[in-house]
Amino acid sequence: FLADFQAVPPLELDVSEITTSQFHVAEADSYWCFCKFLGVMQNHYTFGQPGIQESCFKVKELLKRADSELYEHLTNEGVDVLHFAFRWLNCLFLREFPAKCIPRLMVNHIFPVTRFQVKTFVKDTYLAEGDDLPHFIEHFCLVILLKWSAQFKEMTFQSIVSFIQNPPTKRWTVSELEIALSETHRLRTTFL
């Protein structure tokens, strides 16, 4: 939110040029976003994490429908969706991408766009999804799996797990992330 005062991407922000009143506005907006986020994702972070477990089940079902061969291969290799989707869903993919991609992922996907005058990144990620955030992330999991489907089908259990724990997404550019986000939206209309 501080970047809005300088009209620059968040990673290029010069905090020394932000006034106290601008900090207060950004703090209020940040608090509002955090409260909204907790309202949408609360069951992901409560005892037993039922929201994450439900989302893992949905990712598994989406994978069965989108690429049954990959689903069967993962099952035959003993790779459960819970092995990797739990981390993805719990951390909202923040561990899977470089810092330069995080603003693109986060700024736009947690809350309704109408709340803010976001100039730079409002397109289709966390800020824009609002109450539908869990479903978006489930489909984003599917996109990430389908991206490397052919490679996964050639791998054994250990190779699959190693690949997923250190995915190539850690070297992605914002443009590559935007392609995956676009594909996520396409799949959401295909697999309602």
CSV table of N, CA and C in Angstrom, one decimal, residues 29-132:
chain,number,residue,atom,x,y,z
A,29,ASP,N,-5.0,0.4,5.8
A,29,ASP,CA,-5.4,-0.5,4.7
A,29,ASP,C,-4.8,-1.9,4.9
A,30,SER,N,-3.6,-2.0,5.4
A,30,SER,CA,-3.0,-3.3,5.7
A,30,SER,C,-3.7,-4.1,6.8
A,31,TYR,N,-4.2,-3.4,7.8
A,31,TYR,CA,-5.0,-4.0,8.9
A,31,TYR,C,-6.3,-4.5,8.3
A,32,TRP,N,-6.9,-3.7,7.5
A,32,TRP,CA,-8.2,-4.1,6.9
A,32,TRP,C,-8.0,-5.4,6.0
A,33,CYS,N,-6.9,-5.4,5.2
A,33,CYS,CA,-6.6,-6.5,4.4
A,33,CYS,C,-6.4,-7.8,5.2
A,34,PHE,N,-5.6,-7.6,6.3
A,34,PHE,CA,-5.3,-8.7,7.2
A,34,PHE,C,-6.6,-9.3,7.8
A,35,CYS,N,-7.4,-8.4,8.2
A,35,CYS,CA,-8.7,-8.9,8.8
A,35,CYS,C,-9.6,-9.6,7.8
A,36,LYS,N,-9.6,-9.0,6.6
A,36,LYS,CA,-10.4,-9.7,5.5
A,36,LYS,C,-9.8,-11.0,5.1
A,37,PHE,N,-8.5,-11.1,5.1
A,37,PHE,CA,-7.8,-12.3,4.8
A,37,PHE,C,-8.2,-13.4,5.8
A,38,LEU,N,-8.1,-13.0,7.1
A,38,LEU,CA,-8.4,-14.0,8.1
A,38,LEU,C,-9.8,-14.4,8.0
A,39,GLY,N,-10.7,-13.5,7.7
A,39,GLY,CA,-12.1,-13.9,7.5
A,39,GLY,C,-12.3,-14.9,6.4
A,40,VAL,N,-11.6,-14.8,5.3
A,40,VAL,CA,-11.7,-15.7,4.2
A,40,VAL,C,-11.0,-17.0,4.4
A,41,MET,N,-9.8,-16.9,5.1
A,41,MET,CA,-9.0,-18.1,5.2
A,41,MET,C,-8.9,-18.7,6.6
A,42,GLN,N,-9.7,-18.3,7.5
A,42,GLN,CA,-9.6,-18.6,8.9
A,42,GLN,C,-9.5,-20.1,9.1
A,43,ASN,N,-10.3,-20.9,8.4
A,43,ASN,CA,-10.3,-22.3,8.7
A,43,ASN,C,-9.1,-23.0,8.1
A,44,HIS,N,-8.2,-22.3,7.4
A,44,HIS,CA,-6.9,-22.8,7.0
A,44,HIS,C,-5.9,-22.8,8.2
A,45,TYR,N,-6.2,-21.9,9.2
A,45,TYR,CA,-5.2,-21.7,10.2
A,45,TYR,C,-5.8,-21.9,11.6
A,46,THR,N,-6.8,-22.8,11.7
A,46,THR,CA,-7.4,-23.1,13.0
A,46,THR,C,-7.0,-24.6,13.3
A,47,PHE,N,-7.3,-25.0,14.5
A,47,PHE,CA,-6.9,-26.4,14.9
A,47,PHE,C,-7.3,-27.4,13.9
A,48,GLY,N,-6.4,-28.3,13.5
A,48,GLY,CA,-6.7,-29.3,12.5
A,48,GLY,C,-6.7,-28.8,11.1
A,49,GLN,N,-6.6,-27.5,10.9
A,49,GLN,CA,-6.6,-26.9,9.6
A,49,GLN,C,-7.5,-27.5,8.6
A,50,PRO,N,-8.8,-27.5,8.9
A,50,PRO,CA,-9.8,-28.2,8.0
A,50,PRO,C,-9.9,-27.5,6.7
A,51,GLY,N,-9.7,-26.3,6.6
A,51,GLY,CA,-9.7,-25.6,5.3
A,51,GLY,C,-8.6,-26.1,4.3
A,52,ILE,N,-7.4,-26.3,4.9
A,52,ILE,CA,-6.3,-26.8,4.0
A,52,ILE,C,-6.6,-28.3,3.6
A,53,GLN,N,-7.1,-29.0,4.6
A,53,GLN,CA,-7.4,-30.4,4.3
A,53,GLN,C,-8.5,-30.5,3.2
A,54,GLU,N,-9.5,-29.7,3.3
A,54,GLU,CA,-10.6,-29.7,2.2
A,54,GLU,C,-10.0,-29.2,0.9
A,55,SER,N,-9.1,-28.2,0.9
A,55,SER,CA,-8.5,-27.7,-0.3
A,55,SER,C,-7.6,-28.8,-0.9
A,56,CYS,N,-6.9,-29.6,-0.1
A,56,CYS,CA,-6.0,-30.7,-0.6
A,56,CYS,C,-6.9,-31.7,-1.3
A,57,PHE,N,-8.0,-32.0,-0.7
A,57,PHE,CA,-9.0,-33.0,-1.3
A,57,PHE,C,-9.5,-32.4,-2.7
A,58,LYS,N,-9.8,-31.1,-2.7
A,58,LYS,CA,-10.3,-30.5,-4.0
A,58,LYS,C,-9.2,-30.5,-5.1
A,59,VAL,N,-7.9,-30.3,-4.7
A,59,VAL,CA,-6.8,-30.3,-5.6
A,59,VAL,C,-6.7,-31.7,-6.2
A,60,LYS,N,-6.8,-32.7,-5.3
A,60,LYS,CA,-6.8,-34.1,-5.8
A,60,LYS,C,-7.9,-34.4,-6.8
A,61,GLU,N,-9.1,-33.9,-6.5
A,61,GLU,CA,-10.2,-34.1,-7.4
A,61,GLU,C,-10.0,-33.4,-8.7
A,62,LEU,N,-9.5,-32.2,-8.7
A,62,LEU,CA,-9.3,-31.4,-9.9
A,62,LEU,C,-8.2,-32.1,-10.7
A,63,LEU,N,-7.2,-32.6,-10.1
A,63,LEU,CA,-6.1,-33.3,-10.8
A,63,LEU,C,-6.7,-34.6,-11.5
A,64,LYS,N,-7.6,-35.3,-10.8
A,64,LYS,CA,-8.2,-36.5,-11.4
A,64,LYS,C,-8.9,-36.1,-12.7
A,65,ARG,N,-9.6,-35.0,-12.7
A,65,ARG,CA,-10.4,-34.6,-13.8
A,65,ARG,C,-9.5,-34.0,-14.9
A,66,ALA,N,-8.5,-33.3,-14.6
A,66,ALA,CA,-7.7,-32.6,-15.6
A,66,ALA,C,-6.6,-33.5,-16.2
A,67,ASP,N,-6.0,-34.3,-15.4
A,67,ASP,CA,-5.0,-35.2,-15.9
A,67,ASP,C,-5.0,-36.5,-15.1
A,68,SER,N,-5.9,-37.4,-15.5
A,68,SER,CA,-6.0,-38.7,-14.8
A,68,SER,C,-4.7,-39.5,-14.9
A,69,GLU,N,-4.0,-39.4,-16.0
A,69,GLU,CA,-2.7,-40.2,-16.0
A,69,GLU,C,-1.7,-39.7,-15.0
A,70,LEU,N,-1.6,-38.4,-14.8
A,70,LEU,CA,-0.7,-37.9,-13.8
A,70,LEU,C,-1.2,-38.3,-12.4
A,71,TYR,N,-2.5,-38.2,-12.2
A,71,TYR,CA,-3.0,-38.6,-10.9
A,71,TYR,C,-2.7,-40.0,-10.6
A,72,GLU,N,-2.9,-40.9,-11.6
A,72,GLU,CA,-2.6,-42.3,-11.4
A,72,GLU,C,-1.1,-42.6,-11.2
A,73,HIS,N,-0.3,-41.9,-11.9
A,73,HIS,CA,1.2,-42.0,-11.7
A,73,HIS,C,1.6,-41.6,-10.3
A,74,LEU,N,1.1,-40.5,-9.9
A,74,LEU,CA,1.4,-40.0,-8.5
A,74,LEU,C,0.9,-41.0,-7.5
A,75,THR,N,-0.3,-41.5,-7.7
A,75,THR,CA,-0.8,-42.5,-6.7
A,75,THR,C,0.0,-43.8,-6.7
A,76,ASN,N,0.4,-44.3,-7.9
A,76,ASN,CA,1.2,-45.5,-8.0
A,76,ASN,C,2.6,-45.3,-7.4
A,77,GLU,N,3.1,-44.1,-7.5
A,77,GLU,CA,4.4,-43.8,-6.9
A,77,GLU,C,4.3,-43.6,-5.4
A,78,GLY,N,3.1,-43.5,-4.8
A,78,GLY,CA,2.9,-43.2,-3.4
A,78,GLY,C,3.0,-41.8,-3.0
A,79,VAL,N,2.8,-40.9,-4.0
A,79,VAL,CA,2.8,-39.4,-3.8
A,79,VAL,C,1.4,-39.0,-3.5
A,80,ASP,N,1.1,-38.6,-2.3
A,80,ASP,CA,-0.2,-38.1,-2.0
A,80,ASP,C,-0.2,-36.5,-2.2
A,81,VAL,N,-1.3,-36.0,-2.7
A,81,VAL,CA,-1.4,-34.6,-2.9
A,81,VAL,C,-1.1,-33.8,-1.6
A,82,LEU,N,-1.4,-34.4,-0.5
A,82,LEU,CA,-1.1,-33.8,0.8
A,82,LEU,C,0.4,-33.5,1.0
A,83,HIS,N,1.2,-34.4,0.4
A,83,HIS,CA,2.7,-34.2,0.5
A,83,HIS,C,3.2,-32.8,0.1
A,84,PHE,N,2.5,-32.2,-0.9
A,84,PHE,CA,3.0,-31.0,-1.4
A,84,PHE,C,1.9,-29.9,-1.3
A,85,ALA,N,0.7,-30.2,-1.5
A,85,ALA,CA,-0.4,-29.2,-1.6
A,85,ALA,C,-0.5,-28.6,-0.2
A,86,PHE,N,-0.3,-29.3,0.9
A,86,PHE,CA,-0.5,-28.7,2.2
A,86,PHE,C,0.5,-27.5,2.4
A,87,ARG,N,1.7,-27.7,2.0
A,87,ARG,CA,2.7,-26.6,2.1
A,87,ARG,C,2.3,-25.4,1.2
A,88,TRP,N,1.9,-25.7,0.0
A,88,TRP,CA,1.5,-24.7,-1.0
A,88,TRP,C,0.3,-23.9,-0.4
A,89,LEU,N,-0.7,-24.6,0.1
A,89,LEU,CA,-1.9,-24.0,0.6
A,89,LEU,C,-1.7,-23.2,1.9
A,90,ASN,N,-0.8,-23.8,2.7
A,90,ASN,CA,-0.5,-23.2,4.0
A,90,ASN,C,0.3,-21.9,3.9
A,91,CYS,N,1.2,-21.9,2.9
A,91,CYS,CA,2.1,-20.7,2.7
A,91,CYS,C,1.6,-19.9,1.5
A,92,LEU,N,0.5,-20.2,0.9
A,92,LEU,CA,-0.1,-19.5,-0.2
A,92,LEU,C,1.0,-19.3,-1.3
A,93,PHE,N,1.8,-20.3,-1.5
A,93,PHE,CA,2.9,-20.3,-2.5
A,93,PHE,C,4.0,-19.2,-2.3
A,94,LEU,N,4.0,-18.6,-1.2
A,94,LEU,CA,5.0,-17.6,-0.9
A,94,LEU,C,6.4,-18.1,-0.9
A,95,ARG,N,6.6,-19.4,-0.6
A,95,ARG,CA,7.9,-20.0,-0.5
A,95,ARG,C,8.3,-20.5,-1.9
A,96,GLU,N,7.4,-20.6,-2.8
A,96,GLU,CA,7.7,-21.2,-4.1
A,96,GLU,C,8.1,-20.2,-5.2
A,97,PHE,N,8.0,-18.9,-4.9
A,97,PHE,CA,8.4,-17.9,-5.9
A,97,PHE,C,9.4,-16.9,-5.3
A,98,PRO,N,10.2,-16.3,-6.2
A,98,PRO,CA,11.1,-15.3,-5.8
A,98,PRO,C,10.4,-14.0,-5.3
A,99,ALA,N,11.1,-13.3,-4.5
A,99,ALA,CA,10.5,-12.1,-3.9
A,99,ALA,C,9.9,-11.1,-4.9
A,100,LYS,N,10.5,-11.0,-6.1
A,100,LYS,CA,10.0,-10.1,-7.1
A,100,LYS,C,8.6,-10.5,-7.6
A,101,CYS,N,8.2,-11.7,-7.4
A,101,CYS,CA,6.9,-12.2,-7.8
A,101,CYS,C,5.8,-12.1,-6.8
A,102,ILE,N,6.2,-12.0,-5.5
A,102,ILE,CA,5.3,-12.0,-4.4
A,102,ILE,C,4.3,-10.8,-4.5
A,103,PRO,N,4.7,-9.6,-4.8
A,103,PRO,CA,3.7,-8.5,-4.9
A,103,PRO,C,2.7,-8.8,-6.0
A,104,ARG,N,3.1,-9.4,-7.1
A,104,ARG,CA,2.1,-9.7,-8.1
A,104,ARG,C,1.1,-10.7,-7.7
A,105,LEU,N,1.6,-11.7,-6.9
A,105,LEU,CA,0.7,-12.7,-6.3
A,105,LEU,C,-0.2,-12.2,-5.2
A,106,MET,N,0.3,-11.4,-4.3
A,106,MET,CA,-0.4,-11.0,-3.1
A,106,MET,C,-1.3,-9.8,-3.3
A,107,VAL,N,-0.7,-8.8,-4.0
A,107,VAL,CA,-1.4,-7.5,-4.0
A,107,VAL,C,-2.8,-7.6,-4.6
A,108,ASN,N,-3.0,-8.6,-5.4
A,108,ASN,CA,-4.3,-8.6,-6.2
A,108,ASN,C,-5.2,-9.7,-5.8
A,109,HIS,N,-4.9,-10.5,-4.9
A,109,HIS,CA,-5.8,-11.7,-4.8
A,109,HIS,C,-6.5,-11.9,-3.5
A,110,ILE,N,-6.3,-11.1,-2.5
A,110,ILE,CA,-7.0,-11.4,-1.2
A,110,ILE,C,-8.4,-10.8,-1.1
A,111,PHE,N,-8.5,-9.6,-1.6
A,111,PHE,CA,-9.7,-8.8,-1.3
A,111,PHE,C,-10.3,-8.2,-2.5
A,112,PRO,N,-11.6,-7.7,-2.4
A,112,PRO,CA,-12.2,-7.1,-3.6
A,112,PRO,C,-11.5,-5.8,-4.0
A,113,VAL,N,-11.3,-5.7,-5.3
A,113,VAL,CA,-10.6,-4.6,-5.8
A,113,VAL,C,-11.3,-3.2,-5.5
A,114,THR,N,-12.5,-3.2,-5.4
A,114,THR,CA,-13.3,-2.0,-5.1
A,114,THR,C,-12.8,-1.3,-3.8
A,115,ARG,N,-12.2,-1.9,-2.9
A,115,ARG,CA,-11.8,-1.4,-1.7
A,115,ARG,C,-10.6,-0.4,-1.8
A,116,PHE,N,-9.8,-0.5,-2.9
A,116,PHE,CA,-8.6,0.3,-3.0
A,116,PHE,C,-8.5,0.9,-4.4
A,117,GLN,N,-7.7,1.9,-4.5
A,117,GLN,CA,-7.3,2.5,-5.7
A,117,GLN,C,-5.9,2.0,-6.1
A,118,VAL,N,-5.8,0.7,-6.2
A,118,VAL,CA,-4.5,0.1,-6.6
A,118,VAL,C,-4.2,0.4,-8.0
A,119,LYS,N,-3.1,1.0,-8.3
A,119,LYS,CA,-2.8,1.5,-9.7
A,119,LYS,C,-2.0,0.5,-10.5
A,120,THR,N,-1.1,-0.2,-9.8
A,120,THR,CA,-0.1,-0.9,-10.6
A,120,THR,C,-0.4,-2.4,-10.9
A,121,PHE,N,-0.9,-3.1,-10.0
A,121,PHE,CA,-1.0,-4.6,-10.1
A,121,PHE,C,-2.4,-5.2,-10.2
A,122,VAL,N,-3.4,-4.4,-10.1
A,122,VAL,CA,-4.8,-5.0,-10.1
A,122,VAL,C,-5.1,-5.7,-11.4
A,123,LYS,N,-5.0,-7.0,-11.3
A,123,LYS,CA,-5.4,-7.8,-12.5
A,123,LYS,C,-6.2,-9.0,-12.0
A,124,ASP,N,-5.5,-10.0,-11.4
A,124,ASP,CA,-6.2,-11.2,-11.1
A,124,ASP,C,-5.6,-12.1,-10.1
A,125,THR,N,-5.0,-11.6,-9.1
A,125,THR,CA,-4.5,-12.5,-8.1
A,125,THR,C,-5.1,-12.3,-6.7
A,126,TYR,N,-4.4,-12.5,-5.6
A,126,TYR,CA,-5.0,-12.6,-4.3
A,126,TYR,C,-5.9,-11.4,-3.9
A,127,LEU,N,-5.6,-10.2,-4.2
A,127,LEU,CA,-6.4,-9.1,-3.9
A,127,LEU,C,-7.8,-9.2,-4.6
A,128,ALA,N,-7.8,-9.5,-5.9
A,128,ALA,CA,-9.0,-9.5,-6.7
A,128,ALA,C,-9.9,-10.7,-6.3
A,129,GLU,N,-9.4,-11.7,-5.8
A,129,GLU,CA,-10.3,-12.9,-5.6
A,129,GLU,C,-11.3,-12.8,-4.4
A,130,GLY,N,-10.9,-12.0,-3.4
A,130,GLY,CA,-11.9,-11.9,-2.3
A,130,GLY,C,-12.2,-13.2,-1.6
A,131,ASP,N,-13.5,-13.4,-1.4
A,131,ASP,CA,-14.0,-14.6,-0.7
A,131,ASP,C,-13.7,-15.9,-1.5
A,132,ASP,N,-13.4,-15.8,-2.8
A,132,ASP,CA,-13.1,-17.0,-3.6
A,132,ASP,C,-11.6,-17.4,-3.6
